[in-house]
PDB file of C-alpha atoms in Angstrom:
ATOM      1  CA  MET A  10      -5.646  15.446   4.358  1.00 70.00           C
ATOM      2  CA  LYS A  11      -1.871  15.318   3.980  1.00 81.00           C
ATOM      3  CA  TYR A  12      -1.590  12.687   6.724  1.00 91.00           C
ATOM      4  CA  LEU A  13      -4.331  10.572   5.183  1.00 94.00           C
ATOM      5  CA  ARG A  14      -2.365  10.545   1.942  1.00 94.00           C
ATOM      6  CA  TYR A  15       0.679   9.164   3.742  1.00 96.00           C
ATOM      7  CA  LEU A  16      -1.499   6.566   5.432  1.00 97.00           C
ATOM      8  CA  PHE A  17      -2.233   5.210   1.946  1.00 97.00           C
ATOM      9  CA  LEU A  18       1.494   5.167   1.159  1.00 97.00           C
ATOM     10  CA  GLY A  19       2.084   3.203   4.362  1.00 97.00           C
ATOM     11  CA  LEU A  20      -0.662   0.747   3.397  1.00 98.00           C
ATOM     12  CA  ALA A  21       0.920   0.317  -0.042  1.00 98.00           C
ATOM     13  CA  ILE A  22       4.289  -0.456   1.537  1.00 98.00           C
ATOM     14  CA  TRP A  23       2.713  -2.854   4.018  1.00 98.00           C
ATOM     15  CA  GLY A  24       0.654  -4.361   1.191  1.00 97.00           C
ATOM     16  CA  SER A  25       3.803  -5.073  -0.768  1.00 96.00           C
ATOM     17  CA  ILE A  26       5.902  -6.531   2.051  1.00 97.00           C
ATOM     18  CA  HIS A  27       3.453  -8.549   4.148  1.00 96.00           C
ATOM     19  CA  PRO A  28       1.888 -10.702   1.402  1.00 94.00           C
ATOM     20  CA  MET A  29       5.255 -11.179  -0.303  1.00 93.00           C
ATOM     21  CA  PHE A  30       6.643 -12.604   2.945  1.00 95.00           C
ATOM     22  CA  TYR A  31       4.128 -15.447   2.746  1.00 93.00           C
ATOM     23  CA  PHE A  32       4.494 -15.925  -1.003  1.00 91.00           C
ATOM     24  CA  MET A  33       8.263 -16.199  -0.691  1.00 92.00           C
ATOM     25  CA  ARG A  34       8.025 -18.622   2.235  1.00 94.00           C
ATOM     26  CA  TRP A  35       5.758 -20.839   0.140  1.00 92.00           C
ATOM     27  CA  ILE A  36       7.925 -20.571  -2.971  1.00 91.00           C
ATOM     28  CA  LEU A  37      11.125 -21.388  -1.080  1.00 93.00           C
ATOM     29  CA  ALA A  38       9.508 -24.312   0.756  1.00 95.00           C
ATOM     30  CA  ASN A  39       8.140 -25.707  -2.517  1.00 94.00           C
ATOM     31  CA  ASP A  40      11.248 -25.370  -4.687  1.00 93.00           C
ATOM     32  CA  TRP A  41       9.997 -22.382  -6.737  1.00 90.00           C
ATOM     33  CA  ASP A  42       6.945 -24.314  -7.957  1.00 90.00           C
ATOM     34  CA  TRP A  43       4.790 -21.447  -9.275  1.00 88.00           C
ATOM     35  CA  GLY A  44       2.259 -23.905 -10.705  1.00 94.00           C
ATOM     36  CA  GLY A  45       1.841 -25.429  -7.259  1.00 93.00           C
ATOM     37  CA  MET A  46       1.186 -22.002  -5.771  1.00 91.00           C
ATOM     38  CA  ILE A  47      -1.491 -21.295  -8.344  1.00 93.00           C
ATOM     39  CA  ASP A  48      -3.025 -24.708  -7.671  1.00 95.00           C
ATOM     40  CA  ALA A  49      -3.121 -23.820  -3.955  1.00 94.00           C
ATOM     41  CA  TRP A  50      -5.276 -20.790  -4.774  1.00 94.00           C
ATOM     42  CA  TYR A  51      -8.005 -23.232  -5.860  1.00 96.00           C
ATOM     43  CA  VAL A  52      -7.548 -25.891  -3.172  1.00 96.00           C
ATOM     44  CA  ASN A  53     -11.091 -25.416  -1.777  1.00 97.00           C
ATOM     45  CA  ASP A  54     -14.186 -23.283  -2.309  1.00 98.00           C
ATOM     46  CA  SER A  55     -13.062 -20.669   0.207  1.00 97.00           C
ATOM     47  CA  ALA A  56      -9.667 -20.154  -1.448  1.00 96.00           C
ATOM     48  CA  THR A  57     -11.262 -20.177  -4.909  1.00 97.00           C
ATOM     49  CA  GLY A  58     -13.800 -17.542  -3.855  1.00 97.00           C
ATOM     50  CA  LEU A  59     -11.072 -15.316  -2.426  1.00 96.00           C
ATOM     51  CA  THR A  60      -8.947 -15.770  -5.565  1.00 97.00           C
ATOM     52  CA  TRP A  61     -11.829 -14.723  -7.797  1.00 97.00           C
ATOM     53  CA  ASP A  62     -12.740 -11.833  -5.488  1.00 98.00           C
ATOM     54  CA  LEU A  63      -9.214 -10.441  -5.708  1.00 97.00           C
ATOM     55  CA  THR A  64      -8.952 -11.096  -9.451  1.00 97.00           C
ATOM     56  CA  ILE A  65     -12.181  -9.265 -10.245  1.00 98.00           C
ATOM     57  CA  SER A  66     -11.173  -6.405  -7.931  1.00 98.00           C
ATOM     58  CA  ALA A  67      -7.759  -6.165  -9.623  1.00 98.00           C
ATOM     59  CA  ILE A  68      -9.423  -6.011 -13.046  1.00 98.00           C
ATOM     60  CA  ALA A  69     -11.804  -3.277 -11.831  1.00 98.00           C
ATOM     61  CA  LEU A  70      -8.860  -1.279 -10.426  1.00 98.00           C
ATOM     62  CA  THR A  71      -6.972  -1.692 -13.704  1.00 98.00           C
ATOM     63  CA  LEU A  72      -9.902  -0.339 -15.707  1.00 98.00           C
ATOM     64  CA  TRP A  73     -10.259   2.578 -13.300  1.00 98.00           C
ATOM     65  CA  ILE A  74      -6.543   3.384 -13.530  1.00 98.00           C
ATOM     66  CA  LEU A  75      -6.587   3.251 -17.339  1.00 98.00           C
ATOM     67  CA  ILE A  76      -9.655   5.469 -17.668  1.00 98.00           C
ATOM     68  CA  ASP A  77      -8.647   7.880 -14.908  1.00 97.00           C
ATOM     69  CA  SER A  78      -5.070   8.209 -16.168  1.00 96.00           C
ATOM     70  CA  ALA A  79      -6.255   8.946 -19.701  1.00 97.00           C
ATOM     71  CA  ARG A  80      -8.842  11.461 -18.481  1.00 96.00           C
ATOM     72  CA  ARG A  81      -6.350  13.251 -16.245  1.00 94.00           C
ATOM     73  CA  ARG A  82      -3.469  12.881 -18.737  1.00 94.00           C
ATOM     74  CA  ASP A  83      -1.334  11.522 -15.938  1.00 93.00           C
ATOM     75  CA  ALA A  84       0.568   8.335 -16.722  1.00 96.00           C
ATOM     76  CA  LEU A  85       2.283   7.946 -13.330  1.00 96.00           C
ATOM     77  CA  GLY A  86      -0.586   5.871 -11.944  1.00 96.00           C
ATOM     78  CA  LEU A  87      -0.042   3.242 -14.650  1.00 98.00           C
ATOM     79  CA  VAL A  88       2.835   1.869 -12.567  1.00 98.00           C
ATOM     80  CA  CYS A  89       0.179   0.502 -10.196  1.00 98.00           C
ATOM     81  CA  ILE A  90      -1.135  -1.977 -12.779  1.00 98.00           C
ATOM     82  CA  PRO A  91       1.900  -4.308 -12.867  1.00 98.00           C
ATOM     83  CA  LEU A  92       2.266  -3.909  -9.095  1.00 97.00           C
ATOM     84  CA  THR A  93      -1.350  -5.001  -8.625  1.00 98.00           C
ATOM     85  CA  PHE A  94      -0.877  -8.179 -10.656  1.00 96.00           C
ATOM     86  CA  GLY A  95       2.735  -8.809  -9.608  1.00 94.00           C
ATOM     87  CA  ILE A  96       2.416  -8.154  -5.880  1.00 94.00           C
ATOM     88  CA  GLY A  97      -1.265  -7.768  -5.165  1.00 95.00           C
ATOM     89  CA  LEU A  98      -4.260  -5.544  -4.803  1.00 97.00           C
ATOM     90  CA  SER A  99      -3.044  -4.710  -1.285  1.00 97.00           C
ATOM     91  CA  CYS A 100      -0.154  -2.814  -2.887  1.00 98.00           C
ATOM     92  CA  GLY A 101      -1.664  -1.478  -6.108  1.00 98.00           C
ATOM     93  CA  LEU A 102      -4.858   0.041  -4.715  1.00 98.00           C
ATOM     94  CA  PRO A 103      -3.427   2.100  -1.836  1.00 98.00           C
ATOM     95  CA  LEU A 104      -0.484   3.175  -3.996  1.00 98.00           C
ATOM     96  CA  TYR A 105      -2.862   4.424  -6.689  1.00 98.00           C
ATOM     97  CA  ILE A 106      -4.894   6.334  -4.090  1.00 97.00           C
ATOM     98  CA  PHE A 107      -1.645   7.848  -2.786  1.00 97.00           C
ATOM     99  CA  LEU A 108      -0.558   8.899  -6.275  1.00 96.00           C
ATOM    100  CA  ARG A 109      -4.035  10.086  -7.244  1.00 95.00           C
ATOM    101  CA  SER A 110      -4.307  12.269  -4.152  1.00 93.00           C
ATOM    102  CA  ARG A 111      -1.085  14.196  -4.705  1.00 89.00           C
ATOM    103  CA  PRO A 112      -1.492  17.944  -5.044  1.00 83.00           C
ATOM    104  CA  SER A 113      -2.164  19.052  -8.598  1.00 74.00           C
ATOM    105  CA  LYS A 114       0.337  21.236 -10.376  1.00 67.00           C
ATOM    106  CA  ALA A 115      -0.521  24.906 -10.654  1.00 53.00           C
ATOM    107  CA  ALA A 116      -1.354  25.937 -14.211  1.00 48.00           C
TER     108      ALA A 116
END
């Protein structure tokens, strides 16, 4: 189980670097036009569907993190919320699973 946990950490790292590579290429090529990037997310029905899919999934993850963190009285997972919306679901979700699966402290 320990190795599976680190697989999720690796996915979180990959999920932060790989998408950001493409975002930064686009931003640099388009003179830091954030509005243009957002417009590109809705350029056709396929892109719009994917944008909404990821948005709804990010909202669901956020609700889960909020409820789970309150129930477990463990605020560390809250760091995954801004990472989910700032970097992407590909970073926030595996990082939360990594943090959530850490061994519990002995009472």
